[in-house]
PDB file of C-alpha atoms in Angstrom:
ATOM      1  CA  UNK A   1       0.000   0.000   0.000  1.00 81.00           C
ATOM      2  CA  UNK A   2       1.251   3.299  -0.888  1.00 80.00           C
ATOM      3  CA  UNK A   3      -0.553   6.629   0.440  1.00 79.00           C
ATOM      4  CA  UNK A   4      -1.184   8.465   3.780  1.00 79.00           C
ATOM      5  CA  UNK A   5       0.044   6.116   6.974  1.00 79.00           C
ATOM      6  CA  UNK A   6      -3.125   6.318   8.683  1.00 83.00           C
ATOM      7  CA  UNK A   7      -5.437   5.355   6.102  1.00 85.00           C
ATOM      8  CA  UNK A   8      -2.837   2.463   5.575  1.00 85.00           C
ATOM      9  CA  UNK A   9      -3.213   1.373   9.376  1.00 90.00           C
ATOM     10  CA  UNK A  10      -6.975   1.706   8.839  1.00 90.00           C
ATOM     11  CA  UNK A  11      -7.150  -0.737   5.725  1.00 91.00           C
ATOM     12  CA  UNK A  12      -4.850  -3.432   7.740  1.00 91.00           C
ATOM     13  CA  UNK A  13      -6.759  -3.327  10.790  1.00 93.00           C
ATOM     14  CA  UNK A  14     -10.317  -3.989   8.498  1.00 93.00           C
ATOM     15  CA  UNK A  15      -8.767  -6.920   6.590  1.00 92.00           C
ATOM     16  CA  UNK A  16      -7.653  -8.557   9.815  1.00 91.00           C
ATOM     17  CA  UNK A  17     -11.638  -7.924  10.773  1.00 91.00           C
ATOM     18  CA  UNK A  18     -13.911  -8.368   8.254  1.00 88.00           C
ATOM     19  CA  UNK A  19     -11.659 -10.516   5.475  1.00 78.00           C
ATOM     20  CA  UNK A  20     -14.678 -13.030   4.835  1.00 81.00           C
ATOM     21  CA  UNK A  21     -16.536 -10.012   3.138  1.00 82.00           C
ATOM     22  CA  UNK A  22     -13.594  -9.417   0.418  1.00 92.00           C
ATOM     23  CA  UNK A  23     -12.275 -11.451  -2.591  1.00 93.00           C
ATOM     24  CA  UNK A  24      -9.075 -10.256  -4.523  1.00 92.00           C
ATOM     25  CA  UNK A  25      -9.578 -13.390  -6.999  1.00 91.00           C
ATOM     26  CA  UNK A  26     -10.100 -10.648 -10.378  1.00 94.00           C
ATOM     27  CA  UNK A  27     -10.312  -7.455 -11.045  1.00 94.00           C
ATOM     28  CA  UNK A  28     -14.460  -7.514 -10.877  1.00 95.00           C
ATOM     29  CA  UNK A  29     -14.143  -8.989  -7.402  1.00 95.00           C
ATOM     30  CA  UNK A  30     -11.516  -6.496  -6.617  1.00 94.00           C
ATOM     31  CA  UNK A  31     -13.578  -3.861  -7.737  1.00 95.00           C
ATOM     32  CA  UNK A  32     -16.214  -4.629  -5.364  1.00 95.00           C
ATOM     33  CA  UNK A  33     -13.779  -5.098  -2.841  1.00 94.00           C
ATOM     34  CA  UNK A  34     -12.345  -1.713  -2.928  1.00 93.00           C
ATOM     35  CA  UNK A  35     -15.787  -0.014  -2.721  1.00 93.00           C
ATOM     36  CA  UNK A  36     -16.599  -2.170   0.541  1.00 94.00           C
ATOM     37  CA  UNK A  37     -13.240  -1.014   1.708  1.00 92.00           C
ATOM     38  CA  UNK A  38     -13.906   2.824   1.067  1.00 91.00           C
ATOM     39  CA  UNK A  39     -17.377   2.615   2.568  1.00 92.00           C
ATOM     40  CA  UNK A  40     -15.742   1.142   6.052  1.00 92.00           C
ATOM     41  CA  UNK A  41     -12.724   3.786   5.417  1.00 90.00           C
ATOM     42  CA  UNK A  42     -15.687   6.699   5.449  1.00 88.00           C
ATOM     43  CA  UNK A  43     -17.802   5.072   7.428  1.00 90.00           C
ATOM     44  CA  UNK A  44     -16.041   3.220  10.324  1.00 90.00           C
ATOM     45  CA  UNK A  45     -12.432   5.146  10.460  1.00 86.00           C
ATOM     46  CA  UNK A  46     -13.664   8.851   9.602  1.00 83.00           C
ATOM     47  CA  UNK A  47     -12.329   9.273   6.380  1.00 80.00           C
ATOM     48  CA  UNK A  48     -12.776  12.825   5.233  1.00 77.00           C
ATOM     49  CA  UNK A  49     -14.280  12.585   1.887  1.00 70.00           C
ATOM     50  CA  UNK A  50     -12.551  15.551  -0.792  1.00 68.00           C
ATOM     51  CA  UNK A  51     -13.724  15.841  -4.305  1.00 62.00           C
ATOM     52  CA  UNK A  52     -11.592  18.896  -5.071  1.00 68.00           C
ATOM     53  CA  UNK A  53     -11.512  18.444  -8.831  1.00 70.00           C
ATOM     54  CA  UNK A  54     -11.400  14.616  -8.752  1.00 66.00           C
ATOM     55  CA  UNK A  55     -14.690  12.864 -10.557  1.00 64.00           C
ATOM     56  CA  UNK A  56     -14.735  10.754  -7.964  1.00 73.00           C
ATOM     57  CA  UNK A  57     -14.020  10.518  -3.767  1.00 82.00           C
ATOM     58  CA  UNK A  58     -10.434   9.264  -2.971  1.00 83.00           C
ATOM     59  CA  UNK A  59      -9.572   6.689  -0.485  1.00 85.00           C
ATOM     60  CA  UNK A  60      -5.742   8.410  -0.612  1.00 83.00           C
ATOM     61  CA  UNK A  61      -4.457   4.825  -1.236  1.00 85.00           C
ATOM     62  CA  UNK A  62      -3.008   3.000  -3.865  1.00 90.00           C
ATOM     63  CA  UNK A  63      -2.946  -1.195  -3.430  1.00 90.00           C
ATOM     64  CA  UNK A  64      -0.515  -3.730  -4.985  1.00 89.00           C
ATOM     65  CA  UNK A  65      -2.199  -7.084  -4.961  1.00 90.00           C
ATOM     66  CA  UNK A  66      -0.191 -10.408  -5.850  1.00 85.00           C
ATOM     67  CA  UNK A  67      -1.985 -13.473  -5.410  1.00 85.00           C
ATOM     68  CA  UNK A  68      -2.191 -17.081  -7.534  1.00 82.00           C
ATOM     69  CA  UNK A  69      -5.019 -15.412  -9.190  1.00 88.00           C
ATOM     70  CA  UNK A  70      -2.548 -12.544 -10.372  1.00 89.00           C
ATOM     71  CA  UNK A  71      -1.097  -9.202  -9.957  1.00 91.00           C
ATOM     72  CA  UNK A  72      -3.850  -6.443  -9.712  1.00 95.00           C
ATOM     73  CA  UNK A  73      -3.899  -2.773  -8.730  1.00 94.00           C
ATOM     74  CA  UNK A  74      -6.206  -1.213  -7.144  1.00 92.00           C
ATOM     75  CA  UNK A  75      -6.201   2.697  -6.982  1.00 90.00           C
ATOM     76  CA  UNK A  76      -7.369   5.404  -4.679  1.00 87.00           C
ATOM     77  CA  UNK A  77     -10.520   6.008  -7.300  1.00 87.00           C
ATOM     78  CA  UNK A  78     -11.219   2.223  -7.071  1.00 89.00           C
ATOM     79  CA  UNK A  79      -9.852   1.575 -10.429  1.00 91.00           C
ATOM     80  CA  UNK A  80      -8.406  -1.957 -11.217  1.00 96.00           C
ATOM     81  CA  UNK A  81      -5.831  -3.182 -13.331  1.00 95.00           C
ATOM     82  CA  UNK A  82      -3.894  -6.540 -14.501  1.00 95.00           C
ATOM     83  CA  UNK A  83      -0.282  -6.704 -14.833  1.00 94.00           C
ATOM     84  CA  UNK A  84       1.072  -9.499 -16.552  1.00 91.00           C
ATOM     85  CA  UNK A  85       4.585 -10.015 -14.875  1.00 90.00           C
ATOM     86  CA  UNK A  86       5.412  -7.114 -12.318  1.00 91.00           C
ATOM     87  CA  UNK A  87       4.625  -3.310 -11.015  1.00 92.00           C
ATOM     88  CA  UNK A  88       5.631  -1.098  -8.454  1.00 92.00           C
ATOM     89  CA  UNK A  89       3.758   1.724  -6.867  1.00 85.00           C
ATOM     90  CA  UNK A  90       4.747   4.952  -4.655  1.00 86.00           C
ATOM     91  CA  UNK A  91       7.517   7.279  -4.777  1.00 88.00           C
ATOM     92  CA  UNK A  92      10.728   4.922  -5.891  1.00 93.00           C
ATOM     93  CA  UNK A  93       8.464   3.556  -8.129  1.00 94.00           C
ATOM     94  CA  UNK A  94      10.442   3.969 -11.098  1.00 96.00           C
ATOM     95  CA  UNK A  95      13.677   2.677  -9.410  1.00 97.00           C
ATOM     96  CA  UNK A  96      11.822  -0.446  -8.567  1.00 97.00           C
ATOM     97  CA  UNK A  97      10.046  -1.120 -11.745  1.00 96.00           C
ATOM     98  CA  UNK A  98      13.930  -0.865 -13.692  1.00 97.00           C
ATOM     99  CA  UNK A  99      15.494  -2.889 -11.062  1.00 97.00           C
ATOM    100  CA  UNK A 100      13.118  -5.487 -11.377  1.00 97.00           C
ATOM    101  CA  UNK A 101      13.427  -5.162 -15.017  1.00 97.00           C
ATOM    102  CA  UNK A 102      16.465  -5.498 -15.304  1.00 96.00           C
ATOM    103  CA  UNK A 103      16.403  -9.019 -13.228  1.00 96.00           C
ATOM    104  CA  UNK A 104      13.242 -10.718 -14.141  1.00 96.00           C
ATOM    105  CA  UNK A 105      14.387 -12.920 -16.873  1.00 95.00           C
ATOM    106  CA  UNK A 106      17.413 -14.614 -14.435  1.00 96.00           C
ATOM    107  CA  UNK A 107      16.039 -18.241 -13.928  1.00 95.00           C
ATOM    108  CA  UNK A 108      17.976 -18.192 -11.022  1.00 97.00           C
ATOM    109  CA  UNK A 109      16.125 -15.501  -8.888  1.00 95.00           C
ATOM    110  CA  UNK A 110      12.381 -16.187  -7.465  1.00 92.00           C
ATOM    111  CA  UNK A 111       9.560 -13.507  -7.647  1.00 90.00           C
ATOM    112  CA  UNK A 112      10.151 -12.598  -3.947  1.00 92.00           C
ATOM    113  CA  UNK A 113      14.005 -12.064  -4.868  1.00 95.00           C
ATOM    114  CA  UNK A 114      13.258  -9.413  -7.876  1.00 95.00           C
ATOM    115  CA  UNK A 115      10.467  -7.758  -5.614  1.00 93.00           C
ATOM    116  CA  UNK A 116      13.418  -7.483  -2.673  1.00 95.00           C
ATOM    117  CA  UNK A 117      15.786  -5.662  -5.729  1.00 97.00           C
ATOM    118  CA  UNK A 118      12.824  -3.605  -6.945  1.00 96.00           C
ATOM    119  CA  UNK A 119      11.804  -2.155  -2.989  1.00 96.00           C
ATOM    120  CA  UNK A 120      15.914  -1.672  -2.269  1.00 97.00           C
ATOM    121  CA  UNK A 121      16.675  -0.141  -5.490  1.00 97.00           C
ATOM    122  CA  UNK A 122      13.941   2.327  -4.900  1.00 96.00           C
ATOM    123  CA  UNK A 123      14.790   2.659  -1.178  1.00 95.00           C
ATOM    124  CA  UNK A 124      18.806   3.310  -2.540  1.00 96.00           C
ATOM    125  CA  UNK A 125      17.709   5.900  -5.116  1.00 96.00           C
ATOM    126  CA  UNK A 126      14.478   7.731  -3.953  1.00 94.00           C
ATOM    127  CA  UNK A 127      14.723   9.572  -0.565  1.00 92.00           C
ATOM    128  CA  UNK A 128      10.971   9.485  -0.262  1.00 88.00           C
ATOM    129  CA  UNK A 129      11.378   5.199  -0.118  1.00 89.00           C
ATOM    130  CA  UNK A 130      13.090   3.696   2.610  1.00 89.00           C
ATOM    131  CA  UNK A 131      13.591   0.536   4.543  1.00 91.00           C
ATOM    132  CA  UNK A 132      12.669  -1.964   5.925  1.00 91.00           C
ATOM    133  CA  UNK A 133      10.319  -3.641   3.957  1.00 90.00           C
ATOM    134  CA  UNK A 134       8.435  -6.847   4.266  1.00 87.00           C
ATOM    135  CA  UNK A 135       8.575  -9.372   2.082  1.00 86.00           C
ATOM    136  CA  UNK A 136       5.673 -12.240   1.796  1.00 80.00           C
ATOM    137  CA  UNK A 137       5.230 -15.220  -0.724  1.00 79.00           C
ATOM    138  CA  UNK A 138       2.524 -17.297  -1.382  1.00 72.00           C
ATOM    139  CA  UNK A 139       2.708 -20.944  -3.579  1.00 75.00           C
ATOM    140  CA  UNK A 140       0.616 -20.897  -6.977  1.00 70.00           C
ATOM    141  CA  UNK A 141      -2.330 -23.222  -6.934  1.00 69.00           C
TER     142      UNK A 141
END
């Protein structure tokens, strides 16, 4: 998650409650996902809703969701996308996506070892990105 540290803590602390209402299995599901998460994040944690000159309300956080269904994003207007191989989001994003790059077609590296290079490149090169990270890994189905 990338975006304002509260709204962060907010979204962790309603997955660990209410993660038999949500489904991150395609974009569709992810979709409806995100709205039940903005509704809680307005809702249940006080979000302050802002239009400004946005066409619709932001949550102020972008997701990065890897999963054996795929890798999806999920953006502060609730709009979903597919990524075939990798992506990076937040400041050092840049950094990460060209480390990662430049290593994803060594056989001998696993995704969770080109995701490490992509997060410390960007932490090494953007002073907005820093360590330490944390670094999960799930098996494909």
């Amino acid at each position: 998650m990338t975006g304002w540290g509260a709204t962060q803590q907010a979204v962790e602390h309603f997955l660990e409650t209410h993660e038999e209402k949500l489904s991150f299995e395609n974009a569709r599901s992810i979709f409806l996902s995100g709205l039940i998460i903005h509704n809680a994040l307005k809702n249940d944690y006080f979000l302050r809703p802002d239009n400004g000159d946005e066409p619709f309300e932001t949550s102020r956080l972008d997701m990065l969701i890897a999963n054996s269904s795929g890798i999806f994003s999920l953006t502060e207007h609730r709009y979903v996308q597919s990524f075939s191989r990798f992506y990076a989001y937040g400041a050092g994003a840049d950094y990460a996506l060209g480390a990662m790059f430049g290593s994803y077609d060594d056989k001998n590296k696993s995704a969770k070892d080109i995701a490490r290079l992509g997060v410390t490149a960007a932490a090494e090169f953007h002073d907005g990105t820093s360590l330490p990270m944390h670094c999960y890994s799930t098996k494909l189905k």
